[in-house]
PDB file of C-alpha atoms in Angstrom:
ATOM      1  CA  UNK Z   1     189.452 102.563  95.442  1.00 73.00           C
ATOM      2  CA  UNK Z   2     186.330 100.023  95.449  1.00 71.00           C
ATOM      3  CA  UNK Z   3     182.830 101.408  96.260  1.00 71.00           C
ATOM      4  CA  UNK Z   4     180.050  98.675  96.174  1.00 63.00           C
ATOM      5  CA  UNK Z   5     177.094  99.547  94.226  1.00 60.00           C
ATOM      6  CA  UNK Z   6     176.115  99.690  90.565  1.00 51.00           C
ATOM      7  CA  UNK Z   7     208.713 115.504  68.883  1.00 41.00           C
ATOM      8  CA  UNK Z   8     211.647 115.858  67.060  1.00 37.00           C
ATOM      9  CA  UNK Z   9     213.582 119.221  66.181  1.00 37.00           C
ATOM     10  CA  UNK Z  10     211.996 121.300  63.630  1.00 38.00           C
ATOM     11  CA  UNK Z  11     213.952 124.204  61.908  1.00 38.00           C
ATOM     12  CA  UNK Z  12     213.009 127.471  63.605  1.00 39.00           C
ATOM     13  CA  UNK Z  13     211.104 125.826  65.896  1.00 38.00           C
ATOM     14  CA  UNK Z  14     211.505 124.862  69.728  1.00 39.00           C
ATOM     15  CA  UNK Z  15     213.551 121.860  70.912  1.00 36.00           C
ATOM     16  CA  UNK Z  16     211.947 118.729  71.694  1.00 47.00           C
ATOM     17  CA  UNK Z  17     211.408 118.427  75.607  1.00 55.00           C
ATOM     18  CA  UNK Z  18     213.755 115.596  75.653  1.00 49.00           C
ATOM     19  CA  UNK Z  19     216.438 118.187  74.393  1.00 62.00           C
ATOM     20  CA  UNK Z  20     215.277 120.579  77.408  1.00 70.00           C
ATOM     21  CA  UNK Z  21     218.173 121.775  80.485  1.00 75.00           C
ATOM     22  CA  UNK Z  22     217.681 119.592  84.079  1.00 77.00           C
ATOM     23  CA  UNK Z  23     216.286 122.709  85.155  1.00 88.00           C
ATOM     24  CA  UNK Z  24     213.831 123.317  82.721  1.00 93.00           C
ATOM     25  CA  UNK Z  25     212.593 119.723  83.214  1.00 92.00           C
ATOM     26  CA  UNK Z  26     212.523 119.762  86.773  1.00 96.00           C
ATOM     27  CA  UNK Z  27     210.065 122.906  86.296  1.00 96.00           C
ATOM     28  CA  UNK Z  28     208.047 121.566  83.257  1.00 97.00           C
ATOM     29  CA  UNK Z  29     207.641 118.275  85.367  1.00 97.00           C
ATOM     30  CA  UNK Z  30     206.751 120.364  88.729  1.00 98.00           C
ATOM     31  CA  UNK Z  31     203.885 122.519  86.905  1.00 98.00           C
ATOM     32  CA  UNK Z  32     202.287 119.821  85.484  1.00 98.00           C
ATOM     33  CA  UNK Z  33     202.178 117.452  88.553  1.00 98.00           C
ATOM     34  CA  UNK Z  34     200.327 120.012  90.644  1.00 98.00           C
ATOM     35  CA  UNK Z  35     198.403 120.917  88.017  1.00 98.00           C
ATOM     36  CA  UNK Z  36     197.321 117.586  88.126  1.00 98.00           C
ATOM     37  CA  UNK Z  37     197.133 117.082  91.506  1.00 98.00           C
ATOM     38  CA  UNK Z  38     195.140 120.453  91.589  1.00 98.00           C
ATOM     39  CA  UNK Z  39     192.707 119.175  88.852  1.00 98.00           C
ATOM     40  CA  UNK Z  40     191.618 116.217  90.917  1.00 98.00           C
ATOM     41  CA  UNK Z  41     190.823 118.304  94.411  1.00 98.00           C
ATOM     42  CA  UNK Z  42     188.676 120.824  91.684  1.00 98.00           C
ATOM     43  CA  UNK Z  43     187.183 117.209  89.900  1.00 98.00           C
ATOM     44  CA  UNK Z  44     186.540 116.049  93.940  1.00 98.00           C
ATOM     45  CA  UNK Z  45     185.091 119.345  95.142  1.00 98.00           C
ATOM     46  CA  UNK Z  46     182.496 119.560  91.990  1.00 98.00           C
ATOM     47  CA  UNK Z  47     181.593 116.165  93.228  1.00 98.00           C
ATOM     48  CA  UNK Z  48     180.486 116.704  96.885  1.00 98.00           C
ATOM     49  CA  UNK Z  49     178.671 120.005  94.962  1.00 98.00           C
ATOM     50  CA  UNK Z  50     177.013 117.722  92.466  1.00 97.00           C
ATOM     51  CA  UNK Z  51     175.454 115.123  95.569  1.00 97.00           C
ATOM     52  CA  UNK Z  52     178.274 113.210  94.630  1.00 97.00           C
ATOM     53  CA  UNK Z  53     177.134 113.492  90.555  1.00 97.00           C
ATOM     54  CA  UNK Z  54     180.820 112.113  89.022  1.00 98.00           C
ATOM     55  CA  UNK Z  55     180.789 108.705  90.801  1.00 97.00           C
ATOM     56  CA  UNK Z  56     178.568 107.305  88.226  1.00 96.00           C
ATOM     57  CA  UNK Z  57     182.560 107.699  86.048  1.00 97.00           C
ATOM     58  CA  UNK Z  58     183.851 104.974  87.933  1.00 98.00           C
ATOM     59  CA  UNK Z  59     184.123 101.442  86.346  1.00 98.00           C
ATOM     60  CA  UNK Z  60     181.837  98.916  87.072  1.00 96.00           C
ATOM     61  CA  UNK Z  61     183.000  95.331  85.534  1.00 97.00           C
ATOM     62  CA  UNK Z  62     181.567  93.726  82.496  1.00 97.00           C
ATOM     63  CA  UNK Z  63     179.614  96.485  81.632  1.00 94.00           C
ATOM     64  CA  UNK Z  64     179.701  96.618  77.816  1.00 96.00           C
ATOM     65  CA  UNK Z  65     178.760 100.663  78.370  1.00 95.00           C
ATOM     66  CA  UNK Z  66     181.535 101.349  81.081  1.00 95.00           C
ATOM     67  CA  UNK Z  67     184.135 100.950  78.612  1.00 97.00           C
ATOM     68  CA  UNK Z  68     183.523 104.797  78.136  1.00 97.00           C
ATOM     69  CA  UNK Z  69     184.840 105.604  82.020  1.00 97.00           C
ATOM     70  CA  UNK Z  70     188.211 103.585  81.756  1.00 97.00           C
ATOM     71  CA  UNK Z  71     190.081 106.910  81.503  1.00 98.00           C
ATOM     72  CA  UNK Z  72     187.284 109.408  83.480  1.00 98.00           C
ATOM     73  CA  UNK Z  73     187.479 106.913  86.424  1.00 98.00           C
ATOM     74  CA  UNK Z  74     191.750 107.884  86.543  1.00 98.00           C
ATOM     75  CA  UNK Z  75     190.525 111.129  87.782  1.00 98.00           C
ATOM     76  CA  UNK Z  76     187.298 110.665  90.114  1.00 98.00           C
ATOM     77  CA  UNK Z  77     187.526 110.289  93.873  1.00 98.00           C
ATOM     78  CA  UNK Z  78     185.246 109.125  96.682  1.00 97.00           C
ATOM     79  CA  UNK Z  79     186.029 111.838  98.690  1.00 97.00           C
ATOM     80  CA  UNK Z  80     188.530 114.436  99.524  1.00 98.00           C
ATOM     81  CA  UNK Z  81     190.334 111.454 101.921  1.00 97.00           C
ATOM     82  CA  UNK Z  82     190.843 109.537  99.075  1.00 98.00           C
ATOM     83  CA  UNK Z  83     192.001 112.370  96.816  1.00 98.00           C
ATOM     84  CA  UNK Z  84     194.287 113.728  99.827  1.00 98.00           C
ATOM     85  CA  UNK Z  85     196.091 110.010  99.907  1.00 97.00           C
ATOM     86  CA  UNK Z  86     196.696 109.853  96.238  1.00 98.00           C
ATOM     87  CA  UNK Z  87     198.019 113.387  95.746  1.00 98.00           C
ATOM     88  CA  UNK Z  88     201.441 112.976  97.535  1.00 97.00           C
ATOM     89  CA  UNK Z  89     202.441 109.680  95.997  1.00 97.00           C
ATOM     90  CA  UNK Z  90     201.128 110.667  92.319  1.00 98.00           C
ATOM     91  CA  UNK Z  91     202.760 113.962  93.072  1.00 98.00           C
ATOM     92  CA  UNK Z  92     206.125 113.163  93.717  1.00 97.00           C
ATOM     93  CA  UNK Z  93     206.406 109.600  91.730  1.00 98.00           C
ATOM     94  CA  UNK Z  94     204.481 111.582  88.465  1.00 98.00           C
ATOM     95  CA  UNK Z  95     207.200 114.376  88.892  1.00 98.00           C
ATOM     96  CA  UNK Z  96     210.299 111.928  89.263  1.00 96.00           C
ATOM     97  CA  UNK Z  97     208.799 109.751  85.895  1.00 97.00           C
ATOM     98  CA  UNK Z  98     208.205 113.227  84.142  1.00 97.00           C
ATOM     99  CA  UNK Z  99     211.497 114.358  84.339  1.00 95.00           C
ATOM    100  CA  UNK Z 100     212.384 111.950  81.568  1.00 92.00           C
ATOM    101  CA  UNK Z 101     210.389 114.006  78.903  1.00 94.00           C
ATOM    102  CA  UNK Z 102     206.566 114.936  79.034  1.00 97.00           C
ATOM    103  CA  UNK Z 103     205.835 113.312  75.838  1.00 96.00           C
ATOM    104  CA  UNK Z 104     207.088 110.156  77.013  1.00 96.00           C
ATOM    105  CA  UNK Z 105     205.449 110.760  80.412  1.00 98.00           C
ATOM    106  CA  UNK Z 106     202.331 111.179  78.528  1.00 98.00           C
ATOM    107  CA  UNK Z 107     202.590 107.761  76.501  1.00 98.00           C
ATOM    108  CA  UNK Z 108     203.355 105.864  79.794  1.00 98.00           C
ATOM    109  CA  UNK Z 109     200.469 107.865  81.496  1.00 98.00           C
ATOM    110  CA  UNK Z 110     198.268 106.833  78.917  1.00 98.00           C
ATOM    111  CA  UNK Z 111     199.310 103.047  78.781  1.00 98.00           C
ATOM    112  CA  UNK Z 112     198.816 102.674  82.201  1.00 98.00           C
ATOM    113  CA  UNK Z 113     195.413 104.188  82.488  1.00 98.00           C
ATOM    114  CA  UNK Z 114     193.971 102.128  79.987  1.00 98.00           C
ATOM    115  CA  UNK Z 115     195.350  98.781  80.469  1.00 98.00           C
ATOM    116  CA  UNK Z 116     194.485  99.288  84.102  1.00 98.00           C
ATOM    117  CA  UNK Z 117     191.179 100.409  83.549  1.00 98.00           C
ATOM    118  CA  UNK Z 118     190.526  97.276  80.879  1.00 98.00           C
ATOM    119  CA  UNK Z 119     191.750  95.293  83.676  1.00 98.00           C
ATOM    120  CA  UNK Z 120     189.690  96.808  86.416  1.00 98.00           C
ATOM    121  CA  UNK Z 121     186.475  96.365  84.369  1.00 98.00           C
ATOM    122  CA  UNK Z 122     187.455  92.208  82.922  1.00 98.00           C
ATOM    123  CA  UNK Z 123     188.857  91.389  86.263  1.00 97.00           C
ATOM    124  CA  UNK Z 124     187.214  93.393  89.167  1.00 96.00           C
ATOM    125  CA  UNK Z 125     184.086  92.281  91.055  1.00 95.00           C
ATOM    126  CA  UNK Z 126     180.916  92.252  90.205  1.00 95.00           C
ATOM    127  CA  UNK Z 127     178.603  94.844  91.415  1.00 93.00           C
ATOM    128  CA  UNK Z 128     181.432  97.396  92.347  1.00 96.00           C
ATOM    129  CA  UNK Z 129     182.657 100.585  90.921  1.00 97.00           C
ATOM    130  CA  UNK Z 130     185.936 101.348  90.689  1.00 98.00           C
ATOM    131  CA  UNK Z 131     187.738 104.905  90.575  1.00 98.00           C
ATOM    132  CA  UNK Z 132     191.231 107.133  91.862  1.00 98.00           C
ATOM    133  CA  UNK Z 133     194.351 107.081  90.691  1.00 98.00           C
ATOM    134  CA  UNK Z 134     195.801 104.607  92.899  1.00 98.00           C
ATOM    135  CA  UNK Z 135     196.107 102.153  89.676  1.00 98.00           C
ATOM    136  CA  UNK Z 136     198.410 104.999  88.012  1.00 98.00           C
ATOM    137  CA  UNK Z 137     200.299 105.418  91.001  1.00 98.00           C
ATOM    138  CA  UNK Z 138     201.100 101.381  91.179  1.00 98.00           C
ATOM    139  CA  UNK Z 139     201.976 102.226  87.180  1.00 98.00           C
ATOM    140  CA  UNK Z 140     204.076 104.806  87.915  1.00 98.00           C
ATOM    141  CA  UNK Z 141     206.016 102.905  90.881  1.00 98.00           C
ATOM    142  CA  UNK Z 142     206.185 100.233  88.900  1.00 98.00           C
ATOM    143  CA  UNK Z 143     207.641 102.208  86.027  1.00 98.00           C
ATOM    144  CA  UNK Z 144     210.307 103.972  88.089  1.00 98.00           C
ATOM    145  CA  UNK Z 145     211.543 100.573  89.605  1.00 97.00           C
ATOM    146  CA  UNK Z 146     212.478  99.429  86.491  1.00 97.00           C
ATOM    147  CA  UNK Z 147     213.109 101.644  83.884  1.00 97.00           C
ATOM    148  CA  UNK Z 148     216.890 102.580  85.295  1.00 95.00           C
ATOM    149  CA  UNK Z 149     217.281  98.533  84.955  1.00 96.00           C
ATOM    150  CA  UNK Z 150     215.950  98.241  81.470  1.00 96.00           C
ATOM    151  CA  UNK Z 151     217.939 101.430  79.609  1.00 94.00           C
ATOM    152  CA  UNK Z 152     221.224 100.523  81.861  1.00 93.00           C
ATOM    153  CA  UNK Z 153     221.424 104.108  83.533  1.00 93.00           C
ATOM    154  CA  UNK Z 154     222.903 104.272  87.040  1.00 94.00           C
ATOM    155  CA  UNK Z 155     221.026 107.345  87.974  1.00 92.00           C
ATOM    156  CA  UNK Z 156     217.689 105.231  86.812  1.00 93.00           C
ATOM    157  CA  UNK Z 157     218.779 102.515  88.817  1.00 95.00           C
ATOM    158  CA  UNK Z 158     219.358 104.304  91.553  1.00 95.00           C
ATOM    159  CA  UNK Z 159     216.326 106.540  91.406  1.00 94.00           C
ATOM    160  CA  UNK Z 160     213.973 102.863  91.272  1.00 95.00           C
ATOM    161  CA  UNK Z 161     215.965 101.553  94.361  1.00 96.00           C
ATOM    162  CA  UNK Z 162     215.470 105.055  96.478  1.00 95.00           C
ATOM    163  CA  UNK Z 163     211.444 104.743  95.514  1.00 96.00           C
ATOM    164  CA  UNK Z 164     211.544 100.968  96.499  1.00 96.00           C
ATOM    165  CA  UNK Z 165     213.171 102.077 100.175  1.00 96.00           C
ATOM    166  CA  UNK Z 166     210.950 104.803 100.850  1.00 94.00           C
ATOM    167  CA  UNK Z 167     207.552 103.165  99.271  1.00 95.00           C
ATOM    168  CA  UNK Z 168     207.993  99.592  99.135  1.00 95.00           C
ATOM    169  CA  UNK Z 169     206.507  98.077 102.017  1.00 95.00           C
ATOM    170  CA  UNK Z 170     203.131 100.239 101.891  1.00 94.00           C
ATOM    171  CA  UNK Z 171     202.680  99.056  97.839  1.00 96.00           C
ATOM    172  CA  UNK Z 172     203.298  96.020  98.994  1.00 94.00           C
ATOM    173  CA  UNK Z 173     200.389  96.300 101.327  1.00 94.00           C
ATOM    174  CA  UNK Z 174     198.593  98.064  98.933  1.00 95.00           C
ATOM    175  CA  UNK Z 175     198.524  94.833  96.989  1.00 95.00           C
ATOM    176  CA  UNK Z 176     197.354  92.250 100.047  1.00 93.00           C
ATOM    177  CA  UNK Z 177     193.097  91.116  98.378  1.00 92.00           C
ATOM    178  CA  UNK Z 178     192.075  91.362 102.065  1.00 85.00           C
ATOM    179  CA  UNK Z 179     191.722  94.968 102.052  1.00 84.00           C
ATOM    180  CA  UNK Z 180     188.141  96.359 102.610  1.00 84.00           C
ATOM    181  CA  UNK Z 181     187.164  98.762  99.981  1.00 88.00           C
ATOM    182  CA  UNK Z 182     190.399  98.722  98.247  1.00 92.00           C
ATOM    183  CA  UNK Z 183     190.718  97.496  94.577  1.00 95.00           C
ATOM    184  CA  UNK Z 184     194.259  95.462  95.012  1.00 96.00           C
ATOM    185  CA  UNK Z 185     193.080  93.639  91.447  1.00 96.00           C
ATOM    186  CA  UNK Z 186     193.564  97.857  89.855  1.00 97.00           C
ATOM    187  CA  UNK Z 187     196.621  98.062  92.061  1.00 98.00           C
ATOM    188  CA  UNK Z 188     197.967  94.812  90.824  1.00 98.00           C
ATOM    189  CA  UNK Z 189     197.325  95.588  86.918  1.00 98.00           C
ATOM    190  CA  UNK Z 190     198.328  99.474  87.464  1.00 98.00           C
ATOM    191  CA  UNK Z 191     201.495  97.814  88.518  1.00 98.00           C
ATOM    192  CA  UNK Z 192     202.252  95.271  85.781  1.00 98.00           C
ATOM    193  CA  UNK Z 193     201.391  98.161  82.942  1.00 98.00           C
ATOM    194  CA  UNK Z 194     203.966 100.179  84.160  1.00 98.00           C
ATOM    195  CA  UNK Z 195     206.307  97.968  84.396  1.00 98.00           C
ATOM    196  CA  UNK Z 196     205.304  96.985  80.675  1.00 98.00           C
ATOM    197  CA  UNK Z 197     205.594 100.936  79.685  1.00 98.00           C
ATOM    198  CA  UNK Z 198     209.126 100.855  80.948  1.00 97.00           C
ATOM    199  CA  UNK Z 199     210.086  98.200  78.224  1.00 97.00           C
ATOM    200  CA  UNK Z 200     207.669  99.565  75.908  1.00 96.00           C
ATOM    201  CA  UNK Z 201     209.639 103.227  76.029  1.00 96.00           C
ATOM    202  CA  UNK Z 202     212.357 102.251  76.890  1.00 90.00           C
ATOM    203  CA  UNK Z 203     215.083 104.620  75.221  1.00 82.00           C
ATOM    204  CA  UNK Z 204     217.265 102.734  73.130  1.00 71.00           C
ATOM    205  CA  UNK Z 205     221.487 103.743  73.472  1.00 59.00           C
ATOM    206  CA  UNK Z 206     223.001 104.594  69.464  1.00 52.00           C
ATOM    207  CA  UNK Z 207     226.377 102.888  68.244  1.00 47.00           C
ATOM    208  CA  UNK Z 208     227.699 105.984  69.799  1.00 45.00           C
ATOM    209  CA  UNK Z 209     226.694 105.313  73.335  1.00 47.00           C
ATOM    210  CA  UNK Z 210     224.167 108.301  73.258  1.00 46.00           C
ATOM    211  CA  UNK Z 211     220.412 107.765  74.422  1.00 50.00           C
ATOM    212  CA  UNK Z 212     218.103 107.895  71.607  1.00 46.00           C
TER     213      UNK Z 212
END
């Protein structure tokens, strides 16, 4: 959103969470997503107590000293409307792409928050300030479209087509530059850096047809 103004196995040790049950994914992936989702309604709500103190972590463009907020601004809200309309999609598509491994969910997390910050501050207009997650939701759409494409695994696929049926048509909106107060350049950028972390990490199959 736009306001105008200014690892592997070790012996003895616990198995990587790539080695984990469905189950014990589908858990792992579930308490960090509303964890998450519960860390930006705390972030929003020492906002409004602050008179609004953390919007200064949002990204204004061409700043040399904004650089700092391209990750802070992933996690600050204008208000508990915009955190409420981020928090199901980053819910549910964060908990689908974590179910692949939280390391890995990390490294795309991360990929996608900076490039789409970076973008947000060379790209974005000027005298605007830029913050939500909305860019790592795009990422994380994005992401999930593809990846099942990219590694060949039907369940992937299938997973990207069932997020493109239920979600498609309002990212596609989300991407129309006539919005009011909505950064579609973040959206746009969030969305080509995940599809980018879905080749990036892309798990490669072995000679025996296992995924590495």
């Amino acid at each position: 959103m736009v306001r105008p103004g200014a690892g592997p196995d070790r012996p003895g040790g616990r198995l990587s969470d790539t080695r984990l049950s469905g189950g014990d994914r589908a858990k792992a992936a579930a308490k960090l997503m509303l964890g998450w989702v519960a860390l930006l309604w705390l972030l929003e709500v020492v906002d409004v107590a602050s008179g609004h103190a953390l919007d200064g972590l949002g990204i204004t463009p061409r700043t040399p000293s904004e650089l700092v907020d391209v990750v802070p601004a992933a996690f600050i809200h204008f208000g508990f409307g915009h955190v409420a309309a981020n928090s199901v999609p980053l819910l549910v598509l964060g908990f689908l792409a974590a179910l692949g491994g939280l390391r890995r969910f990390a490294a795309v997390c991360a990929l996608i928050i900076v490039a789409d910050g970076v973008g947000v501050w060379l790209i974005a207009p000027a005298h605007t300030n830029t913050a939500g997650a909305s860019g790592l939701i795009f990422g994380l759409f994005g992401y999930l479209l593809v990846t099942g494409f990219v590694e060949r695994r039907p369940l992937g696929i299938l997973a990207g087509l069932l997020v493109a049926a239920v979600w498609g048509t309002t990212f596609l909106a989300g991407l129309a530059p006539t919005q009011t107060g909505v950064s579609w350049q973040g959206h746009l950028i969030g969305l080509i850096a995940g599809v980018g972390a879905a080749v990036v990490f892309r798990r490669r199959r072995t000679s025996a047809g296992a995924v590495a």
